[in-house]
Tab-separated table of N, CA and C in Angstrom:
chain	number	residue	atom	x	y	z
T	22	UNK	N	-11.911	-92.647	48.648
T	22	UNK	CA	-11.580	-94.050	48.623
T	22	UNK	C	-11.475	-94.610	50.032
T	23	UNK	N	-10.768	-93.897	50.929
T	23	UNK	CA	-10.577	-94.389	52.293
T	23	UNK	C	-11.915	-94.506	53.031
T	24	UNK	N	-12.853	-93.625	52.720
T	24	UNK	CA	-14.158	-93.657	53.386
T	24	UNK	C	-14.876	-94.989	53.177
T	25	UNK	N	-14.580	-95.679	52.066
T	25	UNK	CA	-15.214	-96.958	51.767
T	25	UNK	C	-14.331	-98.157	52.094
T	26	UNK	N	-13.182	-97.951	52.721
T	26	UNK	CA	-12.223	-99.022	53.008
T	26	UNK	C	-12.561	-99.685	54.344
T	27	UNK	N	-13.411	-100.681	54.298
T	27	UNK	CA	-13.867	-101.359	55.513
T	27	UNK	C	-12.756	-102.159	56.185
T	28	UNK	N	-11.855	-102.744	55.425
T	28	UNK	CA	-10.757	-103.532	56.009
T	28	UNK	C	-9.874	-102.657	56.888
T	29	UNK	N	-9.499	-101.497	56.397
T	29	UNK	CA	-8.633	-100.594	57.159
T	29	UNK	C	-9.346	-100.041	58.383
T	30	UNK	N	-10.595	-99.678	58.220
T	30	UNK	CA	-11.360	-99.143	59.347
T	30	UNK	C	-11.533	-100.186	60.445
T	31	UNK	N	-11.741	-101.456	60.064
T	31	UNK	CA	-11.933	-102.519	61.048
T	31	UNK	C	-10.693	-102.709	61.921
T	32	UNK	N	-9.532	-102.328	61.411
T	32	UNK	CA	-8.287	-102.456	62.172
T	32	UNK	C	-7.935	-101.176	62.921
T	33	UNK	N	-8.789	-100.186	62.821
T	33	UNK	CA	-8.545	-98.945	63.538
T	33	UNK	C	-7.585	-98.001	62.849
T	34	UNK	N	-7.327	-98.219	61.567
T	34	UNK	CA	-6.437	-97.317	60.832
T	34	UNK	C	-7.133	-95.976	60.647
T	35	UNK	N	-6.399	-94.914	60.950
T	35	UNK	CA	-6.924	-93.560	60.789
T	35	UNK	C	-6.071	-92.807	59.778
T	36	UNK	N	-6.735	-92.159	58.842
T	36	UNK	CA	-6.052	-91.310	57.872
T	36	UNK	C	-5.866	-89.941	58.517
T	37	UNK	N	-4.622	-89.559	58.728
T	37	UNK	CA	-4.295	-88.313	59.433
T	37	UNK	C	-4.089	-87.161	58.454
T	38	UNK	N	-3.528	-87.474	57.307
T	38	UNK	CA	-3.218	-86.437	56.318
T	38	UNK	C	-3.329	-87.038	54.931
T	39	UNK	N	-3.865	-86.266	54.015
T	39	UNK	CA	-3.923	-86.670	52.613
T	39	UNK	C	-3.701	-85.429	51.758
T	40	UNK	N	-2.728	-85.502	50.905
T	40	UNK	CA	-2.419	-84.411	49.986
T	40	UNK	C	-2.008	-85.049	48.666
T	41	UNK	N	-1.812	-84.243	47.662
T	41	UNK	CA	-1.439	-84.788	46.363
T	41	UNK	C	-0.108	-85.529	46.457
T	42	UNK	N	-0.152	-86.844	46.200
T	42	UNK	CA	1.056	-87.668	46.201
T	42	UNK	C	1.596	-88.000	47.580
T	43	UNK	N	0.809	-87.751	48.615
T	43	UNK	CA	1.291	-87.963	49.987
T	43	UNK	C	0.131	-88.370	50.891
T	44	UNK	N	0.426	-89.176	51.914
T	44	UNK	CA	-0.581	-89.537	52.908
T	44	UNK	C	0.118	-89.977	54.192
T	45	UNK	N	-0.575	-89.781	55.307
T	45	UNK	CA	-0.106	-90.242	56.613
T	45	UNK	C	-1.273	-90.947	57.283
T	46	UNK	N	-1.023	-92.156	57.795
T	46	UNK	CA	-2.053	-92.927	58.500
T	46	UNK	C	-1.435	-93.554	59.741
T	47	UNK	N	-2.295	-93.861	60.716
T	47	UNK	CA	-1.824	-94.441	61.969
T	47	UNK	C	-2.626	-95.686	62.325
T	48	UNK	N	-2.022	-96.523	63.170
T	48	UNK	CA	-2.695	-97.723	63.665
T	48	UNK	C	-2.025	-98.143	64.972
T	49	UNK	N	-2.832	-98.531	65.952
T	49	UNK	CA	-2.302	-99.044	67.213
T	49	UNK	C	-2.270	-100.573	67.145
T	50	UNK	N	-1.146	-101.174	67.586
T	50	UNK	CA	-1.020	-102.633	67.614
T	50	UNK	C	-1.814	-103.165	68.806
T	51	UNK	N	-2.827	-103.989	68.508
T	51	UNK	CA	-3.684	-104.573	69.535
T	51	UNK	C	-3.289	-106.030	69.786
T	52	UNK	N	-3.877	-106.634	70.808
T	52	UNK	CA	-3.592	-108.038	71.120
T	52	UNK	C	-3.901	-108.955	69.948
T	53	UNK	N	-4.935	-108.627	69.187
T	53	UNK	CA	-5.315	-109.452	68.037
T	53	UNK	C	-4.283	-109.404	66.909
T	54	UNK	N	-3.352	-108.444	66.945
T	54	UNK	CA	-2.358	-108.261	65.887
T	54	UNK	C	-0.993	-108.835	66.246
T	55	UNK	N	-0.869	-109.412	67.437
T	55	UNK	CA	0.420	-109.927	67.910
T	55	UNK	C	0.500	-111.420	67.584
T	56	UNK	N	1.656	-111.848	67.074
T	56	UNK	CA	1.826	-113.247	66.680
T	56	UNK	C	2.393	-114.100	67.824
T	57	UNK	N	2.764	-115.344	67.520
T	57	UNK	CA	3.281	-116.282	68.511
T	57	UNK	C	4.631	-115.903	69.086
T	58	UNK	N	5.308	-114.941	68.495
T	58	UNK	CA	6.588	-114.451	69.024
T	58	UNK	C	6.384	-113.210	69.891
T	59	UNK	N	5.127	-112.863	70.134
T	59	UNK	CA	4.759	-111.711	70.948
T	59	UNK	C	5.195	-110.386	70.318
T	60	UNK	N	5.175	-110.353	68.967
T	60	UNK	CA	5.457	-109.126	68.216
T	60	UNK	C	4.349	-108.940	67.174
T	61	UNK	N	4.266	-107.746	66.634
T	61	UNK	CA	3.231	-107.473	65.626
T	61	UNK	C	3.416	-108.386	64.417
T	62	UNK	N	2.342	-109.017	63.997
T	62	UNK	CA	2.365	-109.833	62.780
T	62	UNK	C	2.682	-108.916	61.610
T	63	UNK	N	3.622	-109.316	60.769
T	63	UNK	CA	4.042	-108.484	59.646
T	63	UNK	C	2.929	-108.127	58.685
T	64	UNK	N	1.919	-108.973	58.583
T	64	UNK	CA	0.804	-108.689	57.689
T	64	UNK	C	0.058	-107.419	58.070
T	65	UNK	N	-0.037	-107.157	59.368
T	65	UNK	CA	-0.712	-105.941	59.819
T	65	UNK	C	0.127	-104.698	59.519
T	66	UNK	N	1.431	-104.809	59.692
T	66	UNK	CA	2.321	-103.690	59.367
T	66	UNK	C	2.244	-103.414	57.860
T	67	UNK	N	2.246	-104.491	57.058
T	67	UNK	CA	2.116	-104.355	55.610
T	67	UNK	C	0.791	-103.680	55.262
T	68	UNK	N	-0.286	-104.096	55.918
T	68	UNK	CA	-1.598	-103.540	55.616
T	68	UNK	C	-1.641	-102.045	55.898
T	69	UNK	N	-1.048	-101.606	57.007
T	69	UNK	CA	-0.991	-100.166	57.299
T	69	UNK	C	-0.230	-99.431	56.198
T	70	UNK	N	0.925	-99.959	55.808
T	70	UNK	CA	1.716	-99.325	54.749
T	70	UNK	C	0.955	-99.315	53.429
T	71	UNK	N	0.297	-100.422	53.107
T	71	UNK	CA	-0.443	-100.537	51.858
T	71	UNK	C	-1.624	-99.564	51.817
T	72	UNK	N	-2.313	-99.411	52.926
T	72	UNK	CA	-3.432	-98.461	52.997
T	72	UNK	C	-2.935	-97.036	52.778
T	73	UNK	N	-1.821	-96.699	53.405
T	73	UNK	CA	-1.268	-95.351	53.273
T	73	UNK	C	-0.819	-95.103	51.837
T	74	UNK	N	-0.181	-96.099	51.246
T	74	UNK	CA	0.212	-96.055	49.829
T	74	UNK	C	-1.019	-95.826	48.951
T	75	UNK	N	-2.093	-96.556	49.216
T	75	UNK	CA	-3.311	-96.427	48.412
T	75	UNK	C	-3.878	-95.013	48.487
T	76	UNK	N	-3.854	-94.432	49.667
T	76	UNK	CA	-4.357	-93.062	49.821
T	76	UNK	C	-3.501	-92.071	49.036
T	77	UNK	N	-2.201	-92.265	49.058
T	77	UNK	CA	-1.308	-91.364	48.325
T	77	UNK	C	-1.476	-91.515	46.815
T	78	UNK	N	-1.528	-92.741	46.324
T	78	UNK	CA	-1.581	-92.907	44.867
T	78	UNK	C	-2.959	-92.610	44.292
T	79	UNK	N	-3.995	-92.617	45.128
T	79	UNK	CA	-5.321	-92.230	44.652
T	79	UNK	C	-5.596	-90.744	44.825
T	80	UNK	N	-4.627	-90.006	45.326
T	80	UNK	CA	-4.816	-88.575	45.587
T	80	UNK	C	-4.961	-87.743	44.318
T	81	UNK	N	-4.589	-88.302	43.190
T	81	UNK	CA	-4.648	-87.553	41.939
T	81	UNK	C	-6.014	-87.624	41.260
T	82	UNK	N	-6.884	-88.532	41.746
T	82	UNK	CA	-8.237	-88.584	41.202
T	82	UNK	C	-8.622	-89.888	40.548
T	83	UNK	N	-7.954	-90.313	39.476
T	83	UNK	CA	-8.374	-91.549	38.826
T	83	UNK	C	-8.167	-92.767	39.742
T	84	UNK	N	-8.995	-93.791	39.544
T	84	UNK	CA	-8.873	-95.017	40.337
T	84	UNK	C	-7.510	-95.646	40.067
T	85	UNK	N	-6.765	-95.860	41.139
T	85	UNK	CA	-5.408	-96.405	41.050
T	85	UNK	C	-5.278	-97.556	42.029
T	86	UNK	N	-4.652	-98.639	41.576
T	86	UNK	CA	-4.483	-99.840	42.400
T	86	UNK	C	-3.007	-100.213	42.467
T	87	UNK	N	-2.693	-101.116	43.374
T	87	UNK	CA	-1.320	-101.606	43.489
T	87	UNK	C	-1.040	-102.595	42.369
T	88	UNK	N	0.117	-102.451	41.748
T	88	UNK	CA	0.558	-103.451	40.773
T	88	UNK	C	1.658	-104.310	41.379
T	89	UNK	N	2.147	-103.913	42.544
T	89	UNK	CA	3.150	-104.690	43.268
T	89	UNK	C	3.652	-103.905	44.454
T	90	UNK	N	4.225	-104.616	45.399
T	90	UNK	CA	4.771	-103.951	46.586
T	90	UNK	C	5.741	-104.891	47.279
T	91	UNK	N	6.659	-104.293	48.005
T	91	UNK	CA	7.577	-105.077	48.833
T	91	UNK	C	7.814	-104.319	50.121
T	92	UNK	N	8.177	-105.059	51.161
T	92	UNK	CA	8.392	-104.440	52.461
T	92	UNK	C	9.641	-105.026	53.097
T	93	UNK	N	10.365	-104.179	53.794
T	93	UNK	CA	11.500	-104.615	54.600
T	93	UNK	C	11.158	-104.290	56.048
T	94	UNK	N	11.168	-105.318	56.896
T	94	UNK	CA	10.896	-105.122	58.314
T	94	UNK	C	12.214	-104.765	58.991
T	95	UNK	N	12.242	-103.605	59.619
T	95	UNK	CA	13.464	-103.066	60.212
T	95	UNK	C	13.519	-103.343	61.708
T	96	UNK	N	12.375	-103.238	62.375
T	96	UNK	CA	12.282	-103.492	63.812
T	96	UNK	C	10.915	-104.111	64.085
T	97	UNK	N	10.817	-104.884	65.143
T	97	UNK	CA	9.553	-105.531	65.477
T	97	UNK	C	8.585	-104.524	66.085
T	98	UNK	N	7.336	-104.578	65.631
T	98	UNK	CA	6.281	-103.821	66.280
T	98	UNK	C	5.889	-104.543	67.555
T	99	UNK	N	5.428	-103.788	68.540
T	99	UNK	CA	5.090	-104.366	69.836
T	99	UNK	C	3.665	-104.015	70.225
T	100	UNK	N	3.087	-104.836	71.076
T	100	UNK	CA	1.755	-104.589	71.586
T	100	UNK	C	1.667	-103.164	72.136
T	101	UNK	N	0.663	-102.443	71.708
T	101	UNK	CA	0.454	-101.078	72.172
T	101	UNK	C	1.135	-100.014	71.340
T	102	UNK	N	2.064	-100.404	70.454
T	102	UNK	CA	2.729	-99.414	69.605
T	102	UNK	C	1.702	-98.633	68.786
T	103	UNK	N	1.902	-97.339	68.699
T	103	UNK	CA	1.116	-96.481	67.829
T	103	UNK	C	1.976	-96.249	66.592
T	104	UNK	N	1.681	-96.984	65.512
T	104	UNK	CA	2.476	-96.893	64.295
T	104	UNK	C	1.985	-95.754	63.416
T	105	UNK	N	2.940	-95.082	62.809
T	105	UNK	CA	2.660	-93.965	61.908
T	105	UNK	C	3.295	-94.292	60.560
T	106	UNK	N	2.488	-94.277	59.512
T	106	UNK	CA	2.981	-94.560	58.161
T	106	UNK	C	2.895	-93.288	57.328
T	107	UNK	N	3.991	-92.969	56.640
T	107	UNK	CA	4.040	-91.791	55.782
T	107	UNK	C	4.380	-92.237	54.364
T	108	UNK	N	3.476	-91.967	53.433
T	108	UNK	CA	3.668	-92.337	52.025
T	108	UNK	C	4.037	-91.106	51.216
T	109	UNK	N	5.023	-91.276	50.356
T	109	UNK	CA	5.488	-90.186	49.500
T	109	UNK	C	5.637	-90.688	48.070
T	110	UNK	N	5.093	-89.927	47.159
T	110	UNK	CA	5.235	-90.255	45.738
T	110	UNK	C	6.679	-90.030	45.311
T	111	UNK	N	7.258	-91.012	44.637
T	111	UNK	CA	8.609	-90.868	44.102
T	111	UNK	C	8.558	-90.424	42.649
T	112	UNK	N	7.675	-91.070	41.860
T	112	UNK	CA	7.543	-90.700	40.447
T	112	UNK	C	6.247	-91.269	39.888
T	113	UNK	N	5.738	-90.593	38.860
T	113	UNK	CA	4.612	-91.116	38.084
T	113	UNK	C	5.025	-91.052	36.629
T	114	UNK	N	4.679	-92.093	35.899
T	114	UNK	CA	4.997	-92.134	34.474
T	114	UNK	C	3.893	-92.906	33.770
T	115	UNK	N	3.247	-92.254	32.809
T	115	UNK	CA	2.093	-92.861	32.151
T	115	UNK	C	1.027	-93.179	33.185
T	116	UNK	N	0.572	-94.423	33.209
T	116	UNK	CA	-0.435	-94.851	34.184
T	116	UNK	C	0.200	-95.493	35.417
T	117	UNK	N	1.519	-95.397	35.564
T	117	UNK	CA	2.246	-96.059	36.641
T	117	UNK	C	2.803	-95.058	37.643
T	118	UNK	N	3.085	-95.548	38.837
T	118	UNK	CA	3.699	-94.710	39.851
T	118	UNK	C	4.515	-95.548	40.822
T	119	UNK	N	5.423	-94.905	41.513
T	119	UNK	CA	6.231	-95.548	42.545
T	119	UNK	C	6.128	-94.685	43.799
T	120	UNK	N	5.840	-95.338	44.925
T	120	UNK	CA	5.636	-94.648	46.204
T	120	UNK	C	6.443	-95.353	47.286
T	121	UNK	N	7.033	-94.572	48.165
T	121	UNK	CA	7.742	-95.113	49.324
T	121	UNK	C	6.941	-94.795	50.583
T	122	UNK	N	6.873	-95.771	51.474
T	122	UNK	CA	6.170	-95.608	52.743
T	122	UNK	C	7.113	-95.997	53.868
T	123	UNK	N	7.276	-95.116	54.832
T	123	UNK	CA	8.037	-95.420	56.040
T	123	UNK	C	7.041	-95.592	57.175
T	124	UNK	N	7.159	-96.705	57.887
T	124	UNK	CA	6.335	-96.961	59.067
T	124	UNK	C	7.253	-96.812	60.275
T	125	UNK	N	6.848	-95.964	61.220
T	125	UNK	CA	7.673	-95.772	62.418
T	125	UNK	C	6.799	-95.689	63.662
T	126	UNK	N	7.449	-95.756	64.810
T	126	UNK	CA	6.788	-95.504	66.089
T	126	UNK	C	7.578	-94.419	66.797
T	127	UNK	N	6.901	-93.675	67.637
T	127	UNK	CA	7.573	-92.644	68.422
T	127	UNK	C	8.144	-93.277	69.686
T	128	UNK	N	9.362	-92.904	70.039
T	128	UNK	CA	9.997	-93.356	71.273
T	128	UNK	C	10.503	-92.113	72.004
T	129	UNK	N	10.896	-92.252	73.258
T	129	UNK	CA	11.456	-91.098	73.967
T	129	UNK	C	12.682	-90.509	73.271
T	130	UNK	N	13.382	-91.350	72.486
T	130	UNK	CA	14.565	-90.886	71.760
T	130	UNK	C	14.241	-90.398	70.347
T	131	UNK	N	12.949	-90.369	69.998
T	131	UNK	CA	12.555	-89.939	68.660
T	131	UNK	C	11.965	-91.075	67.858
T	132	UNK	N	11.685	-90.852	66.571
T	132	UNK	CA	11.063	-91.891	65.739
T	132	UNK	C	11.984	-93.086	65.542
T	133	UNK	N	11.381	-94.279	65.578
T	133	UNK	CA	12.115	-95.520	65.299
T	133	UNK	C	11.428	-96.213	64.133
T	134	UNK	N	12.165	-96.435	63.058
T	134	UNK	CA	11.601	-97.064	61.862
T	134	UNK	C	11.294	-98.527	62.149
T	135	UNK	N	10.082	-98.933	61.790
T	135	UNK	CA	9.640	-100.323	61.930
T	135	UNK	C	9.713	-101.036	60.582
T	136	UNK	N	9.363	-100.326	59.490
T	136	UNK	CA	9.373	-100.957	58.167
T	136	UNK	C	9.505	-99.906	57.071
T	137	UNK	N	10.071	-100.350	55.954
T	137	UNK	CA	10.138	-99.548	54.730
T	137	UNK	C	9.421	-100.325	53.637
T	138	UNK	N	8.523	-99.663	52.933
T	138	UNK	CA	7.638	-100.281	51.940
T	138	UNK	C	7.787	-99.510	50.641
T	139	UNK	N	7.840	-100.221	49.526
T	139	UNK	CA	7.808	-99.572	48.212
T	139	UNK	C	6.650	-100.175	47.432
T	140	UNK	N	5.757	-99.292	46.988
T	140	UNK	CA	4.602	-99.731	46.229
T	140	UNK	C	4.644	-99.220	44.809
T	141	UNK	N	4.159	-100.047	43.904
T	141	UNK	CA	4.046	-99.680	42.501
T	141	UNK	C	2.557	-99.621	42.166
T	142	UNK	N	2.144	-98.530	41.537
T	142	UNK	CA	0.723	-98.330	41.261
T	142	UNK	C	0.433	-98.347	39.770
T	143	UNK	N	-0.849	-98.550	39.483
T	143	UNK	CA	-1.332	-98.535	38.101
T	143	UNK	C	-2.722	-97.910	38.097
T	144	UNK	N	-2.913	-96.877	37.295
T	144	UNK	CA	-4.221	-96.251	37.151
T	144	UNK	C	-5.065	-97.111	36.217
T	145	UNK	N	-6.303	-97.350	36.617
T	145	UNK	CA	-7.213	-98.205	35.831
T	145	UNK	C	-8.503	-97.456	35.589
T	146	UNK	N	-9.327	-98.010	34.721
T	146	UNK	CA	-10.669	-97.491	34.552
T	146	UNK	C	-11.532	-98.156	35.606
T	147	UNK	N	-12.397	-97.386	36.212
T	147	UNK	CA	-13.259	-97.940	37.255
T	147	UNK	C	-14.226	-98.942	36.644
T	148	UNK	N	-14.244	-100.132	37.229
T	148	UNK	CA	-15.139	-101.186	36.747
T	148	UNK	C	-16.564	-100.871	37.205
T	149	UNK	N	-17.524	-101.143	36.337
T	149	UNK	CA	-18.928	-100.944	36.724
T	149	UNK	C	-19.386	-102.167	37.500
T	150	UNK	N	-20.282	-101.927	38.466
T	150	UNK	CA	-20.791	-103.042	39.286
T	150	UNK	C	-22.071	-103.568	38.761
């Protein structure tokens, strides 16, 4: 799935790890991603978390999409930050799932959380083109 994700690739998102129910992806905050307050636009942070969530929930095989998601911004992303998103499956039930994604950056004092994301997934039948 990630191999065909042109939106994520265009932003420089890299999939670092993919396992059943888990994924790790990274993205560097560029000048194009900084808003008028000189911090990372929240939409880009959301997109990184959403991409990582998508990789985790599609790890089981069937086509799975987001049925909803929410994000809490904990700290502002900054120009040049190398963000790391880690998605973990919390539960799957029927065709549904719940996944948590933590987005952080590395600092000299250790990881600093930038955002917490919770995604809800739904397995669907692949539509024919």
